[in-house]
Amino acid sequence: MDVQDVHGWLLKFLDEVSDSFQKLPGSSIFLRYVKSSYQNDPVRSGIELFLCLFAVRYLLAPAYSTQKKSYVTLSDEEVDELVEEWTPEPLVAPLSAFEEAENEKRPVIVGPTGPKSKLSNGRTVTNLASYNYYNFIANETLKEKAIQTLRTYGVGPCGPPNFYGTQDVHMKTEADIAAHIGASACIVYAQAFSTISSVIPAFSKRGDIIVADRAVNYMVRKGIQISRSTVRWYDHNDLEDMQRVLERVVKEQAKKPLTRRFIVTEGLFEDVGDMVDLPNIVRVNGLDYLGGLLAITAYLYRRDLIELKHRYKFRLILDESWSFGVLGRTGRGITEHQNVDAAEVDMIVGSLAGPLCAGGGFCVGSDEIVEHQRISSAAYTFSAALSAMLATTASETISLLQTTPDILTQSRENIKTMWAQLDPRSDWVRCTSSIENPMMLLVLKPEVVSQKRLSVADQEMLLQDVVDECLTNGILITRLKGMPRASNAKEAHWEPQPALKVCVTTGLSRKEIERAGITIRHAITKVVKARK
């Protein structure tokens, strides 16, 4: 059979099919519909025909079970044997011998954590281990306000802020904080820890750039880690190194798509205690640091940081968890202390716990920044709102700081008194904290560490012995206990030095502060000298 015969047979077959189709009832209507609807478009008609045939095939296909067993059936004895052999992965790392010994000797406070606290063994000690800087725990007015709010609103709202959790006291607290700092708007979170760790990923995403100080605390590091952003670290409080990092980032991103860029740092550093690293500040406008120009140098440093932020087009996220309520004439934080307009900082994050004797955290900024967090911040969207009692307490303590700045003055006088007994007089430790910081961090001097060949673990054990010795003499202090460090350990290359933590409070008189300082200094001397 040649090609012409095949072609003729095919045409004859198609004519027969066409004649047979036209004899079917309704075939002429179907053909007229196809011609009018698709303008004789064979491709479209062919696709729809295929879909119709697929639907018919799917409906006529035999049913099959999705529960087919593709695993080996085990007997009850075999299951029991596997269960007995299985060892679950521990949720936390096992305690070291040092940690177990520390837990056994850890003091337990019974009742309020005031300046004089009662322990479970019946002893009363001077408490320099809590963040009760202004002794607000003993303020009867605050207690009455808290009790009244508790009776009116109950223990908690039991719902997220966006779902029946927001109450009028929360709105008042947000307004009070914004007005106190001098910002446009404020948002209040239920937990201080989750505030900064949620604010950062709410704005910075994968592909964005974060330039951060190596010494930022664990809360900030968790926020950076969750954001999955590209991180560039600069040396602690080294403005010159930060400028180099910013310039390098700008050059790297010059030919790439535009990304969001953030500078992340702290007001008072939790793990160091300092505010600015004055010995390593570079010349600013031709001026060097001089002993009598402390305030001027700090001011110029902050202005230069703001200048770099604008020059390289970065947004600034400032964590004031440890400086809000501490720095400034009325406790507004580092912006007030260094005469910087709060509007120059894109986001100021702070804590309402600790010195304010309340709970939760906050973030202030522009209206757009705050409203974005109400729908994009995980800790705000998926957590129950702050207790009304704590929100009221925060508003009242802020009011106290505004109306009675003498509280802050007395605190700074007590800090100077404690400094006078420890830093200049001790041959073994030095204080890394800022002079305005009521949380004093005491680290062993470099010559002591090298002379006695102390590793990090040795320093931890020695300082714990100092804590135990102080407790024996009626003074309760603690150590700086750092959490796991960098989100990217290969990049950070920074670890906090083991330190004693002494929290100064206004609940003690000057004489009591002096006696406590002398006791701590003698305990340090006794323990270090006993170390061979």
XYZ file of C-alpha atoms in Angstrom:
532
model
C 0.000 0.000 0.000
C 1.523 3.273 -1.115
C 1.151 6.749 0.366
C -1.767 7.761 -1.848
C -3.720 4.688 -0.811
C -3.110 5.482 2.872
C -4.193 9.079 2.365
C -7.330 8.019 0.568
C -8.177 5.490 3.238
C -7.683 8.076 5.977
C -9.971 10.617 4.259
C -12.616 7.951 3.776
C -12.361 6.998 7.475
C -12.722 10.593 8.615
C -15.762 11.100 6.353
C -17.375 8.038 7.861
C -16.661 9.272 11.382
C -18.051 12.716 10.501
C -21.216 11.181 8.994
C -21.667 8.964 12.035
C -21.159 11.923 14.417
C -23.672 14.092 12.508
C -26.283 11.339 12.837
C -26.069 11.635 16.623
C -28.835 13.731 18.269
C -27.600 17.241 19.058
C -24.370 16.938 17.070
C -25.222 19.887 14.848
C -25.902 22.069 17.894
C -22.552 21.058 19.430
C -20.651 21.842 16.232
C -22.378 25.206 15.876
C -21.493 26.037 19.532
C -17.837 25.138 19.010
C -17.561 27.214 15.837
C -19.240 30.278 17.360
C -17.435 30.088 20.729
C -13.909 29.200 19.690
C -13.790 30.597 16.142
C -12.558 27.225 14.925
C -9.616 27.258 17.384
C -8.454 23.647 17.269
C -5.842 24.026 20.050
C -8.323 25.283 22.618
C -10.869 22.689 21.603
C -8.261 19.947 21.830
C -7.221 21.008 25.370
C -10.797 21.040 26.609
C -11.433 17.657 24.972
C -8.400 16.261 26.781
C -9.627 17.638 30.089
C -13.071 16.116 29.537
C -11.553 12.740 28.745
C -9.304 12.992 31.823
C -12.308 13.789 34.022
C -14.204 10.801 32.623
C -11.174 8.562 33.151
C -10.757 9.799 36.732
C -14.403 9.204 37.590
C -14.399 5.708 36.096
C -11.086 4.672 37.679
C -11.342 1.933 40.320
C -11.101 2.988 43.954
C -7.880 2.289 45.823
C -6.911 2.480 49.492
C -4.497 5.079 50.821
C -3.916 2.982 53.932
C -1.687 0.398 52.326
C 0.825 -0.926 54.813
C 4.322 -0.264 53.534
C 6.045 -1.228 56.774
C 6.924 -4.387 58.573
C 4.412 -5.523 61.155
C 6.019 -6.059 64.539
C 4.791 -8.229 67.329
C 4.034 -6.810 70.770
C 7.246 -8.355 72.142
C 9.339 -6.717 69.407
C 7.688 -3.325 70.048
C 8.369 -3.589 73.783
C 11.984 -4.502 73.119
C 12.520 -1.501 70.831
C 10.909 0.835 73.364
C 13.192 -0.425 76.119
C 16.263 0.047 73.954
C 15.320 3.599 72.837
C 16.991 6.463 74.691
C 15.407 9.925 74.181
C 17.616 12.877 73.312
C 18.033 15.134 76.386
C 16.240 18.480 76.168
C 19.154 20.266 77.847
C 22.816 19.499 78.228
C 23.741 17.584 81.377
C 24.952 19.673 84.294
C 28.650 19.848 84.962
C 30.058 19.105 88.404
C 30.518 22.840 88.957
C 26.878 23.574 88.052
C 25.590 20.793 90.285
C 27.600 22.122 93.229
C 26.324 25.646 92.502
C 22.712 24.457 92.466
C 23.111 22.738 95.808
C 24.371 25.953 97.436
C 22.026 28.355 95.635
C 20.131 30.532 98.177
C 16.322 30.649 98.045
C 14.569 33.921 98.933
C 11.315 33.707 100.855
C 8.998 36.681 100.353
C 9.712 39.984 98.569
C 13.148 40.599 97.059
C 13.731 43.807 98.959
C 17.066 45.296 100.062
C 16.863 43.062 103.115
C 15.691 39.598 102.056
C 14.915 36.523 104.091
C 16.343 33.211 102.923
C 14.752 29.797 103.248
C 17.284 28.889 105.962
C 15.950 31.738 108.139
C 18.829 34.173 107.616
C 18.260 37.786 106.563
C 20.824 39.124 104.104
C 21.550 42.373 102.298
C 20.270 41.767 98.780
C 22.539 43.173 96.071
C 21.552 40.567 93.495
C 18.189 41.892 92.248
C 17.286 44.729 89.875
C 15.287 46.549 92.554
C 17.382 49.681 91.974
C 14.865 52.168 93.403
C 13.197 49.892 95.959
C 9.828 50.297 94.238
C 8.897 46.914 95.736
C 8.438 48.638 99.084
C 6.381 51.531 97.674
C 2.927 51.375 99.299
C 1.314 53.587 96.642
C 2.366 51.158 93.928
C 1.030 48.250 95.950
C -2.361 49.898 96.385
C -2.581 50.725 92.668
C -1.672 47.145 91.768
C -4.263 45.681 94.138
C -6.955 48.016 92.850
C -6.157 47.110 89.234
C -6.141 43.404 90.081
C -9.626 43.641 91.581
C -10.925 45.600 88.600
C -9.349 43.720 85.663
C -8.402 40.340 87.067
C -5.093 38.546 86.754
C -4.697 38.728 82.983
C -6.603 39.402 79.734
C -6.184 35.760 78.589
C -6.058 36.754 74.931
C -3.666 38.231 72.359
C -3.714 42.040 72.017
C -5.401 41.825 68.608
C -8.080 39.440 69.881
C -9.836 40.930 72.928
C -6.545 41.250 74.824
C -6.052 45.010 74.626
C -7.533 46.972 77.531
C -7.629 50.669 78.310
C -4.700 50.359 80.729
C -2.510 49.013 77.904
C -3.356 51.995 75.714
C -2.591 54.346 78.598
C 0.785 52.678 79.240
C 1.711 52.967 75.559
C 0.793 56.645 75.567
C 2.749 57.255 78.797
C 5.912 55.599 77.459
C 5.741 57.422 74.114
C 5.264 60.766 75.852
C 8.054 60.049 78.347
C 10.619 59.180 75.681
C 9.382 61.742 73.180
C 8.364 59.368 70.397
C 5.346 59.333 68.100
C 3.954 55.951 69.105
C 4.601 52.948 71.338
C 3.687 49.271 71.424
C 3.761 47.192 74.630
C 4.728 43.510 74.727
C 3.927 40.924 77.385
C 7.537 39.785 77.899
C 10.743 41.776 78.009
C 12.875 38.956 76.570
C 10.684 38.408 73.521
C 10.392 42.113 72.674
C 13.727 42.749 70.955
C 13.879 39.152 69.685
C 10.581 39.797 67.857
C 11.130 43.406 66.781
C 14.251 42.563 64.766
C 12.711 39.750 62.635
C 9.544 41.811 62.160
C 11.553 44.226 60.005
C 14.702 42.425 58.895
C 14.248 39.338 56.715
C 16.381 36.956 54.715
C 18.637 38.940 52.377
C 18.607 42.077 54.528
C 21.768 43.374 56.243
C 22.344 43.745 59.998
C 25.475 45.391 61.379
C 25.718 44.616 65.089
C 28.047 45.095 68.037
C 29.795 41.868 69.005
C 28.821 42.346 72.667
C 25.041 42.546 72.226
C 23.092 40.418 74.665
C 21.429 37.042 74.157
C 17.986 38.539 73.466
C 19.364 40.599 70.582
C 21.313 37.642 69.209
C 18.201 35.477 69.178
C 16.335 38.160 67.253
C 19.172 38.375 64.725
C 19.220 34.604 64.393
C 15.457 34.369 63.872
C 15.557 37.075 61.194
C 17.908 34.947 59.012
C 19.471 38.180 57.805
C 23.067 38.613 56.705
C 25.034 39.716 59.789
C 28.199 41.785 59.921
C 29.789 42.245 63.367
C 31.963 45.141 64.491
C 34.258 45.306 67.512
C 32.618 46.256 70.765
C 32.051 50.009 71.005
C 34.652 50.635 68.295
C 33.187 53.378 66.129
C 36.079 53.238 63.679
C 35.596 49.518 63.071
C 31.859 50.047 62.671
C 32.505 52.639 59.987
C 34.766 50.188 58.146
C 32.049 47.544 58.267
C 29.415 49.994 57.003
C 31.643 51.078 54.121
C 32.324 47.454 53.189
C 28.616 46.609 53.234
C 27.777 49.600 51.034
C 30.446 48.590 48.510
C 29.303 44.958 48.482
C 25.682 45.950 47.928
C 26.349 48.671 45.346
C 25.486 46.513 42.315
C 22.959 44.275 44.063
C 19.201 44.773 44.512
C 18.256 47.252 47.227
C 17.908 45.666 50.681
C 16.952 46.883 54.127
C 19.924 47.697 56.358
C 20.021 47.983 60.131
C 22.497 48.895 62.858
C 21.756 47.021 66.099
C 23.340 47.961 69.417
C 22.561 48.460 73.123
C 22.359 51.506 75.356
C 23.933 49.834 78.382
C 25.491 46.502 77.488
C 24.184 43.674 79.627
C 27.350 41.559 79.418
C 29.859 44.388 79.818
C 27.956 47.102 81.679
C 29.497 49.947 79.721
C 27.792 52.642 77.702
C 30.630 53.733 75.417
C 34.171 52.381 75.177
C 35.904 55.661 75.831
C 39.593 54.570 75.616
C 39.083 53.338 72.040
C 36.960 56.203 70.702
C 38.577 57.762 67.672
C 39.057 61.488 67.176
C 35.824 63.279 66.395
C 36.216 66.592 64.598
C 39.813 66.822 65.823
C 38.984 66.385 69.524
C 40.541 63.691 71.695
C 39.245 62.247 74.929
C 40.381 64.080 78.024
C 39.604 63.126 81.583
C 37.485 66.229 82.144
C 35.470 65.853 78.922
C 33.548 62.682 79.748
C 30.079 64.001 78.959
C 31.226 65.909 75.852
C 32.990 62.886 74.390
C 29.979 60.650 74.957
C 27.777 63.240 73.324
C 30.054 63.523 70.287
C 30.214 59.742 69.996
C 26.462 59.402 69.831
C 26.090 62.252 67.374
C 28.756 60.636 65.208
C 26.912 57.316 65.354
C 23.737 59.041 64.206
C 25.740 60.772 61.496
C 27.052 57.409 60.235
C 23.530 56.023 60.262
C 22.359 58.807 57.975
C 25.477 58.836 55.817
C 25.299 55.144 54.931
C 21.475 54.997 54.947
C 21.018 52.459 57.741
C 18.159 52.234 60.217
C 19.102 52.114 63.903
C 17.594 49.615 66.354
C 18.617 50.518 69.903
C 18.036 48.065 72.746
C 17.548 50.037 75.954
C 16.457 47.103 78.093
C 19.114 47.995 80.661
C 19.310 51.768 80.203
C 15.630 52.771 80.214
C 14.738 53.910 83.724
C 18.442 54.215 84.574
C 20.114 56.841 82.380
C 19.088 60.445 81.983
C 17.726 63.019 84.404
C 14.266 61.415 84.414
C 15.257 57.897 83.355
C 14.340 58.265 79.668
C 17.450 56.344 78.722
C 20.567 56.954 76.738
C 18.917 59.452 74.378
C 18.228 61.771 77.297
C 21.609 61.094 78.895
C 23.522 61.999 75.725
C 21.179 64.731 74.483
C 20.013 62.915 71.349
C 16.556 63.433 69.909
C 14.634 60.147 70.224
C 13.308 60.689 66.699
C 16.869 60.149 65.404
C 16.613 56.499 66.472
C 14.302 54.451 64.271
C 13.375 51.916 66.963
C 13.993 52.119 70.707
C 13.298 48.863 72.528
C 13.124 48.693 76.301
C 12.058 46.646 79.291
C 9.365 47.408 81.841
C 10.762 44.823 84.253
C 13.725 45.275 86.567
C 14.025 48.859 87.836
C 10.409 49.711 86.919
C 9.180 46.831 89.070
C 6.613 45.780 86.444
C 6.886 43.393 83.493
C 6.852 43.236 79.727
C 8.654 45.329 77.152
C 8.022 48.085 74.632
C 9.142 49.509 71.311
C 8.773 53.162 70.359
C 9.127 54.750 66.954
C 7.040 56.281 64.216
C 3.361 55.423 63.756
C 4.176 53.223 60.767
C 6.805 51.244 62.670
C 4.482 50.597 65.583
C 1.449 49.645 63.487
C 3.551 47.248 61.411
C 4.462 45.330 64.585
C 0.828 44.879 65.579
C 0.330 42.477 62.681
C 3.886 41.274 61.968
C 5.608 40.804 65.327
C 5.353 37.212 66.554
C 5.549 37.975 70.282
C 2.768 40.573 70.000
C 0.465 38.617 67.684
C 0.722 35.173 69.251
C 1.100 35.953 72.973
C -1.445 36.900 75.593
C -1.447 40.601 76.369
C 0.417 42.057 79.337
C -1.351 41.794 82.679
C -3.309 44.954 83.463
C -1.705 45.074 86.910
C 1.792 45.193 85.388
C 0.759 47.780 82.800
C -0.583 50.049 85.543
C 2.557 49.544 87.626
C 4.727 50.550 84.666
C 2.749 53.759 84.165
C 2.993 54.617 87.855
C 6.742 54.007 88.096
C 7.365 56.135 85.001
C 5.330 58.879 86.633
C 7.440 58.563 89.793
C 10.655 58.958 87.799
C 9.260 62.066 86.096
C 7.970 63.768 89.236
C 10.719 62.752 91.674
C 14.087 62.793 89.849
C 15.738 62.735 93.281
C 15.295 58.951 93.121
C 17.824 58.793 90.312
C 20.121 61.232 92.075
C 20.148 59.088 95.217
C 20.800 55.984 93.128
C 23.850 57.579 91.525
C 25.177 58.683 94.888
C 24.931 55.097 96.149
C 26.666 53.848 92.986
C 29.569 56.243 93.596
C 29.765 55.049 97.199
C 30.007 51.411 96.105
C 32.550 52.294 93.406
C 34.720 54.002 96.003
C 34.921 50.758 97.980
C 35.573 48.388 95.089
C 37.219 49.601 91.911
C 40.005 51.917 93.102
C 40.709 50.043 96.329
C 40.779 46.446 95.144
C 44.018 45.012 93.781
C 42.188 42.104 92.176
C 39.124 43.333 90.271
C 38.036 46.263 88.159
C 34.548 47.452 87.213
C 33.670 47.392 83.504
C 30.291 49.095 84.001
C 29.559 52.726 83.323
C 29.613 54.987 86.380
C 25.866 55.602 85.949
C 25.016 51.889 85.806
C 23.620 50.489 89.083
C 24.519 46.985 87.861
C 28.242 46.817 88.554
C 30.196 44.075 86.778
C 33.505 43.250 88.471
C 36.046 41.279 86.441
C 39.468 40.041 87.470
C 42.283 42.303 86.362
C 44.368 41.017 83.437
C 47.517 40.817 85.546
C 45.704 38.654 88.124
C 44.437 36.285 85.423
C 47.890 35.952 83.849
C 49.776 35.710 87.142
C 47.576 32.920 88.470
C 47.077 31.373 85.014
C 43.314 31.319 85.286
C 41.231 29.855 82.483
C 37.630 30.928 81.948
C 36.435 27.952 83.991
C 38.908 28.797 86.767
C 37.622 32.380 86.864
C 34.037 31.159 87.112
C 34.904 28.895 90.052
C 36.930 31.569 91.809
C 34.154 34.169 91.464
C 31.601 31.658 92.716
C 33.754 31.185 95.795
C 33.609 34.977 96.255
C 29.803 34.842 96.017
C 29.704 32.094 98.647
C 32.069 34.013 100.925
C 29.938 37.148 100.655
C 26.806 35.171 101.481
C 28.519 33.770 104.545
C 29.053 37.383 105.656
C 25.427 38.382 104.998
C 25.777 39.971 101.522
C 23.912 38.415 98.599
C 25.514 39.032 95.197
C 25.714 36.880 92.098
C 27.790 36.223 88.976
C 27.276 37.268 85.375
C 25.769 34.158 83.837
C 25.880 34.369 80.088
C 23.697 32.362 77.760
C 24.942 30.586 74.607
C 26.685 33.241 72.622
C 26.721 34.042 68.938
C 24.065 33.133 66.395
C 27.035 32.504 64.118
C 29.966 31.528 66.300
C 32.405 31.634 63.379
C 31.743 35.345 62.884
C 31.263 36.713 66.382
C 34.563 35.740 68.088
C 33.519 37.374 71.343
C 32.848 35.962 74.791
C 32.006 37.901 77.962
C 34.603 37.775 80.679
C 33.420 36.079 83.894
C 32.288 38.747 86.330
C 30.673 39.397 89.678
C 27.357 41.234 89.501
C 26.558 43.776 92.229
C 23.233 45.631 91.940
C 23.108 48.865 93.927
C 19.772 49.936 95.397
C 18.370 53.080 96.997
C 16.761 50.892 99.645
C 20.030 50.974 101.565
C 21.631 53.932 103.281
C 25.065 55.221 102.386
C 26.569 53.572 105.468
C 24.999 50.225 104.548
C 26.350 50.530 101.005
C 29.835 51.261 102.379
C 29.730 48.255 104.698
C 28.504 46.003 101.884
C 31.284 47.264 99.598
C 33.933 46.626 102.254
C 32.574 43.112 102.832
C 32.678 42.333 99.104
C 36.215 43.721 98.755
C 37.494 41.676 101.697
C 35.798 38.538 100.368
C 37.498 39.018 96.983
C 40.875 39.513 98.673
C 40.452 36.436 100.858
C 39.435 34.123 98.020
C 41.997 35.350 95.482
C 44.879 35.192 97.957
C 43.915 31.647 98.845
C 44.201 30.685 95.197
C 47.625 29.224 94.574
